[in-house]
């Protein structure tokens, strides 16, 4: 292995001012921590793959990464696109190098995890709509070998978290008991309410909870990402109004203005009426109405 290789670790933002605005469900957090802890025990026979399955836009990736940041776990992130390539072994070069690096530098007081996002779109999928190369079999075989060799050698190991909308199209030997543990993230309405309240608690004006609760109930079938984008639209709307009314030449100056604007931080300034208006606009103007599945 190239000793100069250093894997890319996700790092938490240095400014922790907005950390309390990240939503995190307790059940989701426990499942991730359970996987990390059981893979760190000396008497360890648990699967090294945790598969988190759930509908798109429900916060699987965000909550996984934030759980790592919250508890000092070092996350190494791969997207499905990174697990591709046309040349033989392209799909596992960086993944294998990262895994080997973490094994060589592992310490008892250090906790690392490899996250593979959108795994249902990776070349490991058996879905006919996902392009295949020689790497498909190589990647699947490599992942199964990790699962089997770590199972045969009890002790602390480097766990994986695979995130996908569905795992039903994966090669079935990879998903069997002992190699992979499945966690279906299907938040109840109560869980979604709690997460949405976490999302807005830092900006919602005092005394408007009942009205906000009604808004949430009317839109409870929307994804968590919808509510997250509506919150983002609040900030975007403020900045757009400023750009419409003011003339400026220095981008750094205007950026600093908003970085220092107290309305953006530590101040509850948003009325529910504003949230309702922006949610309506997002539904009617900002959303792609039809997404066609790839058929080739």
PDB file of C-alpha atoms in Angstrom:
ATOM      1  CA  UNK A   1       0.000   0.000   0.000  1.00  0.00           C
ATOM      2  CA  UNK A   2       1.150   3.566  -0.746  1.00  0.00           C
ATOM      3  CA  UNK A   3       2.213   4.909   2.653  1.00  0.00           C
ATOM      4  CA  UNK A   4       1.633   8.472   1.435  1.00  0.00           C
ATOM      5  CA  UNK A   5      -2.098   7.811   1.050  1.00  0.00           C
ATOM      6  CA  UNK A   6      -4.286   9.753   3.475  1.00  0.00           C
ATOM      7  CA  UNK A   7      -8.053   9.146   3.281  1.00  0.00           C
ATOM      8  CA  UNK A   8     -10.514  12.013   3.182  1.00  0.00           C
ATOM      9  CA  UNK A   9     -12.291  12.378   6.503  1.00  0.00           C
ATOM     10  CA  UNK A  10     -15.422  14.492   6.874  1.00  0.00           C
ATOM     11  CA  UNK A  11     -14.862  17.276   9.395  1.00  0.00           C
ATOM     12  CA  UNK A  12     -17.498  19.056  11.483  1.00  0.00           C
ATOM     13  CA  UNK A  13     -17.919  22.770  10.971  1.00  0.00           C
ATOM     14  CA  UNK A  14     -15.671  24.794  13.233  1.00  0.00           C
ATOM     15  CA  UNK A  15     -18.437  27.288  13.993  1.00  0.00           C
ATOM     16  CA  UNK A  16     -20.672  25.345  16.382  1.00  0.00           C
ATOM     17  CA  UNK A  17     -23.152  28.235  16.591  1.00  0.00           C
ATOM     18  CA  UNK A  18     -25.732  26.423  14.500  1.00  0.00           C
ATOM     19  CA  UNK A  19     -25.130  22.906  15.846  1.00  0.00           C
ATOM     20  CA  UNK A  20     -28.439  22.940  17.733  1.00  0.00           C
ATOM     21  CA  UNK A  21     -30.332  23.411  14.469  1.00  0.00           C
ATOM     22  CA  UNK A  22     -29.349  19.960  13.191  1.00  0.00           C
ATOM     23  CA  UNK A  23     -32.121  17.428  13.673  1.00  0.00           C
ATOM     24  CA  UNK A  24     -31.344  14.027  15.147  1.00  0.00           C
ATOM     25  CA  UNK A  25     -33.778  11.307  16.174  1.00  0.00           C
ATOM     26  CA  UNK A  26     -32.878   9.367  19.322  1.00  0.00           C
ATOM     27  CA  UNK A  27     -33.759   5.974  17.825  1.00  0.00           C
ATOM     28  CA  UNK A  28     -31.663   6.693  14.730  1.00  0.00           C
ATOM     29  CA  UNK A  29     -28.761   7.856  16.890  1.00  0.00           C
ATOM     30  CA  UNK A  30     -28.938   4.696  19.018  1.00  0.00           C
ATOM     31  CA  UNK A  31     -28.836   2.402  15.970  1.00  0.00           C
ATOM     32  CA  UNK A  32     -25.709   4.097  14.620  1.00  0.00           C
ATOM     33  CA  UNK A  33     -23.985   4.082  18.028  1.00  0.00           C
ATOM     34  CA  UNK A  34     -24.929   0.439  18.609  1.00  0.00           C
ATOM     35  CA  UNK A  35     -23.225  -0.470  15.339  1.00  0.00           C
ATOM     36  CA  UNK A  36     -20.064   1.468  16.195  1.00  0.00           C
ATOM     37  CA  UNK A  37     -19.841   0.141  19.753  1.00  0.00           C
ATOM     38  CA  UNK A  38     -20.478  -3.528  18.926  1.00  0.00           C
ATOM     39  CA  UNK A  39     -17.801  -3.335  16.218  1.00  0.00           C
ATOM     40  CA  UNK A  40     -15.354  -1.941  18.770  1.00  0.00           C
ATOM     41  CA  UNK A  41     -15.656  -4.678  21.388  1.00  0.00           C
ATOM     42  CA  UNK A  42     -12.882  -7.192  21.936  1.00  0.00           C
ATOM     43  CA  UNK A  43     -15.406 -10.041  21.910  1.00  0.00           C
ATOM     44  CA  UNK A  44     -17.046  -8.916  18.719  1.00  0.00           C
ATOM     45  CA  UNK A  45     -18.972 -11.107  16.294  1.00  0.00           C
ATOM     46  CA  UNK A  46     -21.424  -8.510  14.955  1.00  0.00           C
ATOM     47  CA  UNK A  47     -21.769  -7.739  11.211  1.00  0.00           C
ATOM     48  CA  UNK A  48     -19.476  -4.964  10.017  1.00  0.00           C
ATOM     49  CA  UNK A  49     -22.162  -3.605   7.646  1.00  0.00           C
ATOM     50  CA  UNK A  50     -25.130  -1.577   8.896  1.00  0.00           C
ATOM     51  CA  UNK A  51     -27.591  -0.961   6.056  1.00  0.00           C
ATOM     52  CA  UNK A  52     -29.837   2.076   6.631  1.00  0.00           C
ATOM     53  CA  UNK A  53     -32.846   1.925   4.343  1.00  0.00           C
ATOM     54  CA  UNK A  54     -35.535   4.571   3.938  1.00  0.00           C
ATOM     55  CA  UNK A  55     -37.343   6.899   1.577  1.00  0.00           C
ATOM     56  CA  UNK A  56     -35.383   9.737   0.014  1.00  0.00           C
ATOM     57  CA  UNK A  57     -35.384  13.067   1.799  1.00  0.00           C
ATOM     58  CA  UNK A  58     -35.944  11.657   5.292  1.00  0.00           C
ATOM     59  CA  UNK A  59     -32.542  12.567   6.717  1.00  0.00           C
ATOM     60  CA  UNK A  60     -30.648   9.279   6.616  1.00  0.00           C
ATOM     61  CA  UNK A  61     -27.315  10.745   5.557  1.00  0.00           C
ATOM     62  CA  UNK A  62     -27.562  13.961   7.581  1.00  0.00           C
ATOM     63  CA  UNK A  63     -28.368  12.101  10.798  1.00  0.00           C
ATOM     64  CA  UNK A  64     -25.647   9.494  10.235  1.00  0.00           C
ATOM     65  CA  UNK A  65     -22.961  12.123   9.743  1.00  0.00           C
ATOM     66  CA  UNK A  66     -24.192  14.313  12.596  1.00  0.00           C
ATOM     67  CA  UNK A  67     -24.232  11.327  14.979  1.00  0.00           C
ATOM     68  CA  UNK A  68     -20.569  10.789  14.115  1.00  0.00           C
ATOM     69  CA  UNK A  69     -19.709  14.439  14.711  1.00  0.00           C
ATOM     70  CA  UNK A  70     -21.653  14.541  17.980  1.00  0.00           C
ATOM     71  CA  UNK A  71     -19.840  11.532  19.444  1.00  0.00           C
ATOM     72  CA  UNK A  72     -16.322  12.039  18.094  1.00  0.00           C
ATOM     73  CA  UNK A  73     -16.543   9.260  15.494  1.00  0.00           C
ATOM     74  CA  UNK A  74     -14.380   9.833  12.403  1.00  0.00           C
ATOM     75  CA  UNK A  75     -16.516   9.401   9.237  1.00  0.00           C
ATOM     76  CA  UNK A  76     -14.966   8.579   5.857  1.00  0.00           C
ATOM     77  CA  UNK A  77     -17.547   9.234   3.159  1.00  0.00           C
ATOM     78  CA  UNK A  78     -18.008   7.648  -0.272  1.00  0.00           C
ATOM     79  CA  UNK A  79     -20.754   8.388  -2.770  1.00  0.00           C
ATOM     80  CA  UNK A  80     -22.142   5.805  -5.165  1.00  0.00           C
ATOM     81  CA  UNK A  81     -20.432   7.645  -8.038  1.00  0.00           C
ATOM     82  CA  UNK A  82     -17.022   7.063  -6.438  1.00  0.00           C
ATOM     83  CA  UNK A  83     -17.616   3.312  -6.636  1.00  0.00           C
ATOM     84  CA  UNK A  84     -17.512   3.214 -10.401  1.00  0.00           C
ATOM     85  CA  UNK A  85     -14.933   3.270 -13.171  1.00  0.00           C
ATOM     86  CA  UNK A  86     -14.229   1.565 -16.429  1.00  0.00           C
ATOM     87  CA  UNK A  87     -10.918  -0.067 -15.624  1.00  0.00           C
ATOM     88  CA  UNK A  88     -10.666  -3.227 -13.586  1.00  0.00           C
ATOM     89  CA  UNK A  89     -10.443  -2.587  -9.828  1.00  0.00           C
ATOM     90  CA  UNK A  90     -11.309   1.104 -10.237  1.00  0.00           C
ATOM     91  CA  UNK A  91     -14.224   0.677  -7.864  1.00  0.00           C
ATOM     92  CA  UNK A  92     -12.237  -0.511  -4.878  1.00  0.00           C
ATOM     93  CA  UNK A  93      -8.901   1.308  -5.173  1.00  0.00           C
ATOM     94  CA  UNK A  94      -9.686   4.254  -2.898  1.00  0.00           C
ATOM     95  CA  UNK A  95     -12.112   2.249  -0.768  1.00  0.00           C
ATOM     96  CA  UNK A  96      -9.523  -0.483  -0.197  1.00  0.00           C
ATOM     97  CA  UNK A  97      -6.784   2.064   0.494  1.00  0.00           C
ATOM     98  CA  UNK A  98      -8.997   3.869   3.009  1.00  0.00           C
ATOM     99  CA  UNK A  99      -9.945   0.636   4.759  1.00  0.00           C
ATOM    100  CA  UNK A 100      -6.316  -0.530   4.955  1.00  0.00           C
ATOM    101  CA  UNK A 101      -5.159   2.874   6.190  1.00  0.00           C
ATOM    102  CA  UNK A 102      -7.744   2.850   8.990  1.00  0.00           C
ATOM    103  CA  UNK A 103      -6.757  -0.680   9.989  1.00  0.00           C
ATOM    104  CA  UNK A 104      -3.081   0.287  10.181  1.00  0.00           C
ATOM    105  CA  UNK A 105      -3.776   3.443  12.206  1.00  0.00           C
ATOM    106  CA  UNK A 106      -6.514   2.042  14.429  1.00  0.00           C
ATOM    107  CA  UNK A 107      -6.354   2.717  18.173  1.00  0.00           C
ATOM    108  CA  UNK A 108      -8.541   1.539  21.012  1.00  0.00           C
ATOM    109  CA  UNK A 109      -9.590   5.091  21.838  1.00  0.00           C
ATOM    110  CA  UNK A 110     -10.273   6.016  18.200  1.00  0.00           C
ATOM    111  CA  UNK A 111     -13.565   5.291  16.431  1.00  0.00           C
ATOM    112  CA  UNK A 112     -13.867   5.423  12.652  1.00  0.00           C
ATOM    113  CA  UNK A 113     -16.561   4.432  10.175  1.00  0.00           C
ATOM    114  CA  UNK A 114     -16.764   4.185   6.398  1.00  0.00           C
ATOM    115  CA  UNK A 115     -20.033   5.565   5.002  1.00  0.00           C
ATOM    116  CA  UNK A 116     -21.215   4.660   1.497  1.00  0.00           C
ATOM    117  CA  UNK A 117     -24.137   6.840   0.413  1.00  0.00           C
ATOM    118  CA  UNK A 118     -26.828   6.049  -2.180  1.00  0.00           C
ATOM    119  CA  UNK A 119     -25.650   2.455  -2.230  1.00  0.00           C
ATOM    120  CA  UNK A 120     -28.724   1.428  -4.272  1.00  0.00           C
ATOM    121  CA  UNK A 121     -27.273   3.481  -7.159  1.00  0.00           C
ATOM    122  CA  UNK A 122     -23.789   2.007  -6.910  1.00  0.00           C
ATOM    123  CA  UNK A 123     -22.461  -0.644  -9.243  1.00  0.00           C
ATOM    124  CA  UNK A 124     -22.985  -3.180  -6.462  1.00  0.00           C
ATOM    125  CA  UNK A 125     -26.713  -3.060  -7.222  1.00  0.00           C
ATOM    126  CA  UNK A 126     -28.322  -5.756  -9.341  1.00  0.00           C
ATOM    127  CA  UNK A 127     -30.960  -3.301 -10.568  1.00  0.00           C
ATOM    128  CA  UNK A 128     -31.125  -3.441 -14.358  1.00  0.00           C
ATOM    129  CA  UNK A 129     -31.194   0.380 -14.482  1.00  0.00           C
ATOM    130  CA  UNK A 130     -27.765   0.642 -12.864  1.00  0.00           C
ATOM    131  CA  UNK A 131     -24.871   0.416 -15.327  1.00  0.00           C
ATOM    132  CA  UNK A 132     -22.535  -2.535 -14.902  1.00  0.00           C
ATOM    133  CA  UNK A 133     -18.837  -2.985 -15.538  1.00  0.00           C
ATOM    134  CA  UNK A 134     -16.311  -5.613 -14.554  1.00  0.00           C
ATOM    135  CA  UNK A 135     -16.067  -3.627 -11.321  1.00  0.00           C
ATOM    136  CA  UNK A 136     -19.548  -4.652 -10.202  1.00  0.00           C
ATOM    137  CA  UNK A 137     -18.468  -8.179  -9.328  1.00  0.00           C
ATOM    138  CA  UNK A 138     -15.112  -6.988  -7.986  1.00  0.00           C
ATOM    139  CA  UNK A 139     -16.766  -4.530  -5.585  1.00  0.00           C
ATOM    140  CA  UNK A 140     -19.333  -7.063  -4.375  1.00  0.00           C
ATOM    141  CA  UNK A 141     -16.662  -9.713  -3.825  1.00  0.00           C
ATOM    142  CA  UNK A 142     -14.466  -7.220  -1.969  1.00  0.00           C
ATOM    143  CA  UNK A 143     -17.263  -6.197   0.406  1.00  0.00           C
ATOM    144  CA  UNK A 144     -18.191  -9.829   1.082  1.00  0.00           C
ATOM    145  CA  UNK A 145     -14.544 -10.659   1.804  1.00  0.00           C
ATOM    146  CA  UNK A 146     -14.407  -7.841   4.378  1.00  0.00           C
ATOM    147  CA  UNK A 147     -17.576  -9.139   6.015  1.00  0.00           C
ATOM    148  CA  UNK A 148     -16.241 -12.701   6.172  1.00  0.00           C
ATOM    149  CA  UNK A 149     -12.664 -12.005   7.251  1.00  0.00           C
ATOM    150  CA  UNK A 150     -13.744  -9.653  10.043  1.00  0.00           C
ATOM    151  CA  UNK A 151     -16.303 -12.232  11.169  1.00  0.00           C
ATOM    152  CA  UNK A 152     -13.566 -14.836  11.401  1.00  0.00           C
ATOM    153  CA  UNK A 153     -11.295 -12.559  13.457  1.00  0.00           C
ATOM    154  CA  UNK A 154     -13.156 -11.277  16.533  1.00  0.00           C
ATOM    155  CA  UNK A 155     -12.059  -7.927  17.907  1.00  0.00           C
ATOM    156  CA  UNK A 156     -12.262  -4.258  17.112  1.00  0.00           C
ATOM    157  CA  UNK A 157     -12.759  -3.561  13.425  1.00  0.00           C
ATOM    158  CA  UNK A 158     -13.635  -0.753  11.035  1.00  0.00           C
ATOM    159  CA  UNK A 159     -17.430  -0.690  10.588  1.00  0.00           C
ATOM    160  CA  UNK A 160     -19.288   0.299   7.443  1.00  0.00           C
ATOM    161  CA  UNK A 161     -22.618   2.107   7.119  1.00  0.00           C
ATOM    162  CA  UNK A 162     -24.399   1.694   3.794  1.00  0.00           C
ATOM    163  CA  UNK A 163     -27.217   4.168   3.092  1.00  0.00           C
ATOM    164  CA  UNK A 164     -29.869   3.548   0.425  1.00  0.00           C
ATOM    165  CA  UNK A 165     -33.488   4.057  -0.497  1.00  0.00           C
ATOM    166  CA  UNK A 166     -33.778   0.297  -0.867  1.00  0.00           C
ATOM    167  CA  UNK A 167     -31.530  -2.746  -0.591  1.00  0.00           C
ATOM    168  CA  UNK A 168     -33.843  -5.141  -2.398  1.00  0.00           C
ATOM    169  CA  UNK A 169     -31.797  -5.070  -5.611  1.00  0.00           C
ATOM    170  CA  UNK A 170     -28.479  -5.969  -4.008  1.00  0.00           C
ATOM    171  CA  UNK A 171     -26.733  -9.281  -4.557  1.00  0.00           C
ATOM    172  CA  UNK A 172     -28.457 -11.409  -1.914  1.00  0.00           C
ATOM    173  CA  UNK A 173     -25.308 -13.118  -0.494  1.00  0.00           C
ATOM    174  CA  UNK A 174     -24.034  -9.656   0.492  1.00  0.00           C
ATOM    175  CA  UNK A 175     -27.171  -8.909   2.527  1.00  0.00           C
ATOM    176  CA  UNK A 176     -27.450 -12.223   4.351  1.00  0.00           C
ATOM    177  CA  UNK A 177     -27.395 -12.541   8.147  1.00  0.00           C
ATOM    178  CA  UNK A 178     -23.918 -12.187   9.576  1.00  0.00           C
ATOM    179  CA  UNK A 179     -22.696  -9.915   6.814  1.00  0.00           C
ATOM    180  CA  UNK A 180     -25.211  -7.100   7.034  1.00  0.00           C
ATOM    181  CA  UNK A 181     -27.714  -5.779   9.567  1.00  0.00           C
ATOM    182  CA  UNK A 182     -30.689  -3.841   8.190  1.00  0.00           C
ATOM    183  CA  UNK A 183     -32.183  -0.797   9.871  1.00  0.00           C
ATOM    184  CA  UNK A 184     -35.330   0.538   8.198  1.00  0.00           C
ATOM    185  CA  UNK A 185     -35.696   4.238   8.894  1.00  0.00           C
ATOM    186  CA  UNK A 186     -39.429   4.802   8.673  1.00  0.00           C
ATOM    187  CA  UNK A 187     -40.080   7.746  11.003  1.00  0.00           C
ATOM    188  CA  UNK A 188     -43.510   7.864  12.582  1.00  0.00           C
ATOM    189  CA  UNK A 189     -45.489  11.085  12.412  1.00  0.00           C
ATOM    190  CA  UNK A 190     -44.484  11.764  16.002  1.00  0.00           C
ATOM    191  CA  UNK A 191     -40.791  11.324  15.163  1.00  0.00           C
ATOM    192  CA  UNK A 192     -41.168  13.630  12.158  1.00  0.00           C
ATOM    193  CA  UNK A 193     -42.903  16.259  14.281  1.00  0.00           C
ATOM    194  CA  UNK A 194     -40.097  16.170  16.827  1.00  0.00           C
ATOM    195  CA  UNK A 195     -37.429  16.482  14.139  1.00  0.00           C
ATOM    196  CA  UNK A 196     -39.229  19.387  12.449  1.00  0.00           C
ATOM    197  CA  UNK A 197     -39.595  21.209  15.763  1.00  0.00           C
ATOM    198  CA  UNK A 198     -35.846  20.721  16.340  1.00  0.00           C
ATOM    199  CA  UNK A 199     -35.254  22.186  12.899  1.00  0.00           C
ATOM    200  CA  UNK A 200     -37.212  25.402  13.548  1.00  0.00           C
ATOM    201  CA  UNK A 201     -36.847  25.976  17.262  1.00  0.00           C
ATOM    202  CA  UNK A 202     -33.975  28.439  16.863  1.00  0.00           C
ATOM    203  CA  UNK A 203     -35.873  30.880  14.609  1.00  0.00           C
ATOM    204  CA  UNK A 204     -39.594  30.506  15.384  1.00  0.00           C
ATOM    205  CA  UNK A 205     -41.046  33.468  17.287  1.00  0.00           C
ATOM    206  CA  UNK A 206     -42.165  32.810  20.839  1.00  0.00           C
ATOM    207  CA  UNK A 207     -45.818  31.958  21.383  1.00  0.00           C
ATOM    208  CA  UNK A 208     -46.450  30.591  17.882  1.00  0.00           C
ATOM    209  CA  UNK A 209     -46.084  26.890  18.622  1.00  0.00           C
ATOM    210  CA  UNK A 210     -49.784  26.062  18.200  1.00  0.00           C
ATOM    211  CA  UNK A 211     -49.931  27.744  14.795  1.00  0.00           C
ATOM    212  CA  UNK A 212     -46.689  26.051  13.729  1.00  0.00           C
ATOM    213  CA  UNK A 213     -48.037  22.696  14.929  1.00  0.00           C
ATOM    214  CA  UNK A 214     -51.034  23.171  12.636  1.00  0.00           C
ATOM    215  CA  UNK A 215     -48.730  23.934   9.707  1.00  0.00           C
ATOM    216  CA  UNK A 216     -46.731  20.756  10.396  1.00  0.00           C
ATOM    217  CA  UNK A 217     -49.889  18.636  10.593  1.00  0.00           C
ATOM    218  CA  UNK A 218     -51.096  20.011   7.249  1.00  0.00           C
ATOM    219  CA  UNK A 219     -47.779  19.016   5.639  1.00  0.00           C
ATOM    220  CA  UNK A 220     -46.854  15.907   7.614  1.00  0.00           C
ATOM    221  CA  UNK A 221     -46.665  13.792   4.450  1.00  0.00           C
ATOM    222  CA  UNK A 222     -43.866  15.960   3.072  1.00  0.00           C
ATOM    223  CA  UNK A 223     -40.288  14.767   3.508  1.00  0.00           C
ATOM    224  CA  UNK A 224     -37.968  16.168   6.147  1.00  0.00           C
ATOM    225  CA  UNK A 225     -35.872  17.667   3.345  1.00  0.00           C
ATOM    226  CA  UNK A 226     -38.909  19.723   2.293  1.00  0.00           C
ATOM    227  CA  UNK A 227     -39.086  21.363   5.721  1.00  0.00           C
ATOM    228  CA  UNK A 228     -35.333  21.867   5.672  1.00  0.00           C
ATOM    229  CA  UNK A 229     -35.486  23.644   2.329  1.00  0.00           C
ATOM    230  CA  UNK A 230     -38.378  25.852   3.453  1.00  0.00           C
ATOM    231  CA  UNK A 231     -36.195  26.965   6.360  1.00  0.00           C
ATOM    232  CA  UNK A 232     -33.366  27.644   3.927  1.00  0.00           C
ATOM    233  CA  UNK A 233     -35.787  29.672   1.775  1.00  0.00           C
ATOM    234  CA  UNK A 234     -36.307  32.022   4.735  1.00  0.00           C
ATOM    235  CA  UNK A 235     -32.643  33.015   4.636  1.00  0.00           C
ATOM    236  CA  UNK A 236     -32.582  33.099   0.843  1.00  0.00           C
ATOM    237  CA  UNK A 237     -35.613  35.406   0.813  1.00  0.00           C
ATOM    238  CA  UNK A 238     -33.938  37.822   3.234  1.00  0.00           C
ATOM    239  CA  UNK A 239     -30.743  37.968   1.190  1.00  0.00           C
ATOM    240  CA  UNK A 240     -32.641  38.369  -2.081  1.00  0.00           C
ATOM    241  CA  UNK A 241     -34.570  41.331  -0.637  1.00  0.00           C
ATOM    242  CA  UNK A 242     -31.283  42.943   0.336  1.00  0.00           C
ATOM    243  CA  UNK A 243     -29.796  42.412  -3.115  1.00  0.00           C
ATOM    244  CA  UNK A 244     -32.906  43.905  -4.665  1.00  0.00           C
ATOM    245  CA  UNK A 245     -32.810  47.064  -2.557  1.00  0.00           C
ATOM    246  CA  UNK A 246     -29.104  47.738  -2.044  1.00  0.00           C
ATOM    247  CA  UNK A 247     -26.236  48.381  -4.412  1.00  0.00           C
ATOM    248  CA  UNK A 248     -22.856  46.957  -3.484  1.00  0.00           C
ATOM    249  CA  UNK A 249     -19.537  46.108  -5.054  1.00  0.00           C
ATOM    250  CA  UNK A 250     -17.790  44.025  -2.408  1.00  0.00           C
ATOM    251  CA  UNK A 251     -19.028  40.425  -2.088  1.00  0.00           C
ATOM    252  CA  UNK A 252     -16.959  39.876   1.032  1.00  0.00           C
ATOM    253  CA  UNK A 253     -18.587  42.887   2.681  1.00  0.00           C
ATOM    254  CA  UNK A 254     -22.130  41.742   1.985  1.00  0.00           C
ATOM    255  CA  UNK A 255     -21.275  38.181   3.060  1.00  0.00           C
ATOM    256  CA  UNK A 256     -19.873  39.434   6.332  1.00  0.00           C
ATOM    257  CA  UNK A 257     -23.005  41.522   6.855  1.00  0.00           C
ATOM    258  CA  UNK A 258     -25.168  38.433   6.786  1.00  0.00           C
ATOM    259  CA  UNK A 259     -22.707  36.361   8.776  1.00  0.00           C
ATOM    260  CA  UNK A 260     -22.949  38.964  11.515  1.00  0.00           C
ATOM    261  CA  UNK A 261     -26.671  39.652  11.226  1.00  0.00           C
ATOM    262  CA  UNK A 262     -28.242  38.651  14.525  1.00  0.00           C
ATOM    263  CA  UNK A 263     -31.459  37.722  12.778  1.00  0.00           C
ATOM    264  CA  UNK A 264     -29.625  34.767  11.320  1.00  0.00           C
ATOM    265  CA  UNK A 265     -28.310  33.550  14.651  1.00  0.00           C
ATOM    266  CA  UNK A 266     -29.622  33.233  18.180  1.00  0.00           C
ATOM    267  CA  UNK A 267     -32.771  35.228  17.535  1.00  0.00           C
ATOM    268  CA  UNK A 268     -36.321  33.956  17.104  1.00  0.00           C
ATOM    269  CA  UNK A 269     -37.601  36.157  14.314  1.00  0.00           C
ATOM    270  CA  UNK A 270     -39.742  34.086  11.932  1.00  0.00           C
ATOM    271  CA  UNK A 271     -43.554  34.201  11.924  1.00  0.00           C
ATOM    272  CA  UNK A 272     -45.516  31.082  10.958  1.00  0.00           C
ATOM    273  CA  UNK A 273     -47.216  33.096   8.216  1.00  0.00           C
ATOM    274  CA  UNK A 274     -43.850  33.560   6.519  1.00  0.00           C
ATOM    275  CA  UNK A 275     -43.165  29.824   6.715  1.00  0.00           C
ATOM    276  CA  UNK A 276     -46.581  29.025   5.203  1.00  0.00           C
ATOM    277  CA  UNK A 277     -46.025  31.487   2.354  1.00  0.00           C
ATOM    278  CA  UNK A 278     -42.616  30.082   1.475  1.00  0.00           C
ATOM    279  CA  UNK A 279     -43.858  26.489   1.723  1.00  0.00           C
ATOM    280  CA  UNK A 280     -46.604  27.302  -0.761  1.00  0.00           C
ATOM    281  CA  UNK A 281     -44.118  28.917  -3.136  1.00  0.00           C
ATOM    282  CA  UNK A 282     -41.769  25.933  -2.866  1.00  0.00           C
ATOM    283  CA  UNK A 283     -44.571  23.524  -3.754  1.00  0.00           C
ATOM    284  CA  UNK A 284     -45.738  25.546  -6.752  1.00  0.00           C
ATOM    285  CA  UNK A 285     -42.540  27.050  -8.169  1.00  0.00           C
ATOM    286  CA  UNK A 286     -39.368  25.388  -6.919  1.00  0.00           C
ATOM    287  CA  UNK A 287     -40.261  21.732  -7.162  1.00  0.00           C
ATOM    288  CA  UNK A 288     -39.670  19.502 -10.159  1.00  0.00           C
ATOM    289  CA  UNK A 289     -43.095  17.983 -10.638  1.00  0.00           C
ATOM    290  CA  UNK A 290     -42.185  14.806 -12.504  1.00  0.00           C
ATOM    291  CA  UNK A 291     -38.980  12.786 -12.263  1.00  0.00           C
ATOM    292  CA  UNK A 292     -38.623  10.089 -14.901  1.00  0.00           C
ATOM    293  CA  UNK A 293     -36.842   6.891 -13.920  1.00  0.00           C
ATOM    294  CA  UNK A 294     -33.828   5.991 -16.048  1.00  0.00           C
ATOM    295  CA  UNK A 295     -34.814   3.186 -18.383  1.00  0.00           C
ATOM    296  CA  UNK A 296     -31.549   2.438 -20.137  1.00  0.00           C
TER     297      UNK A 296
END
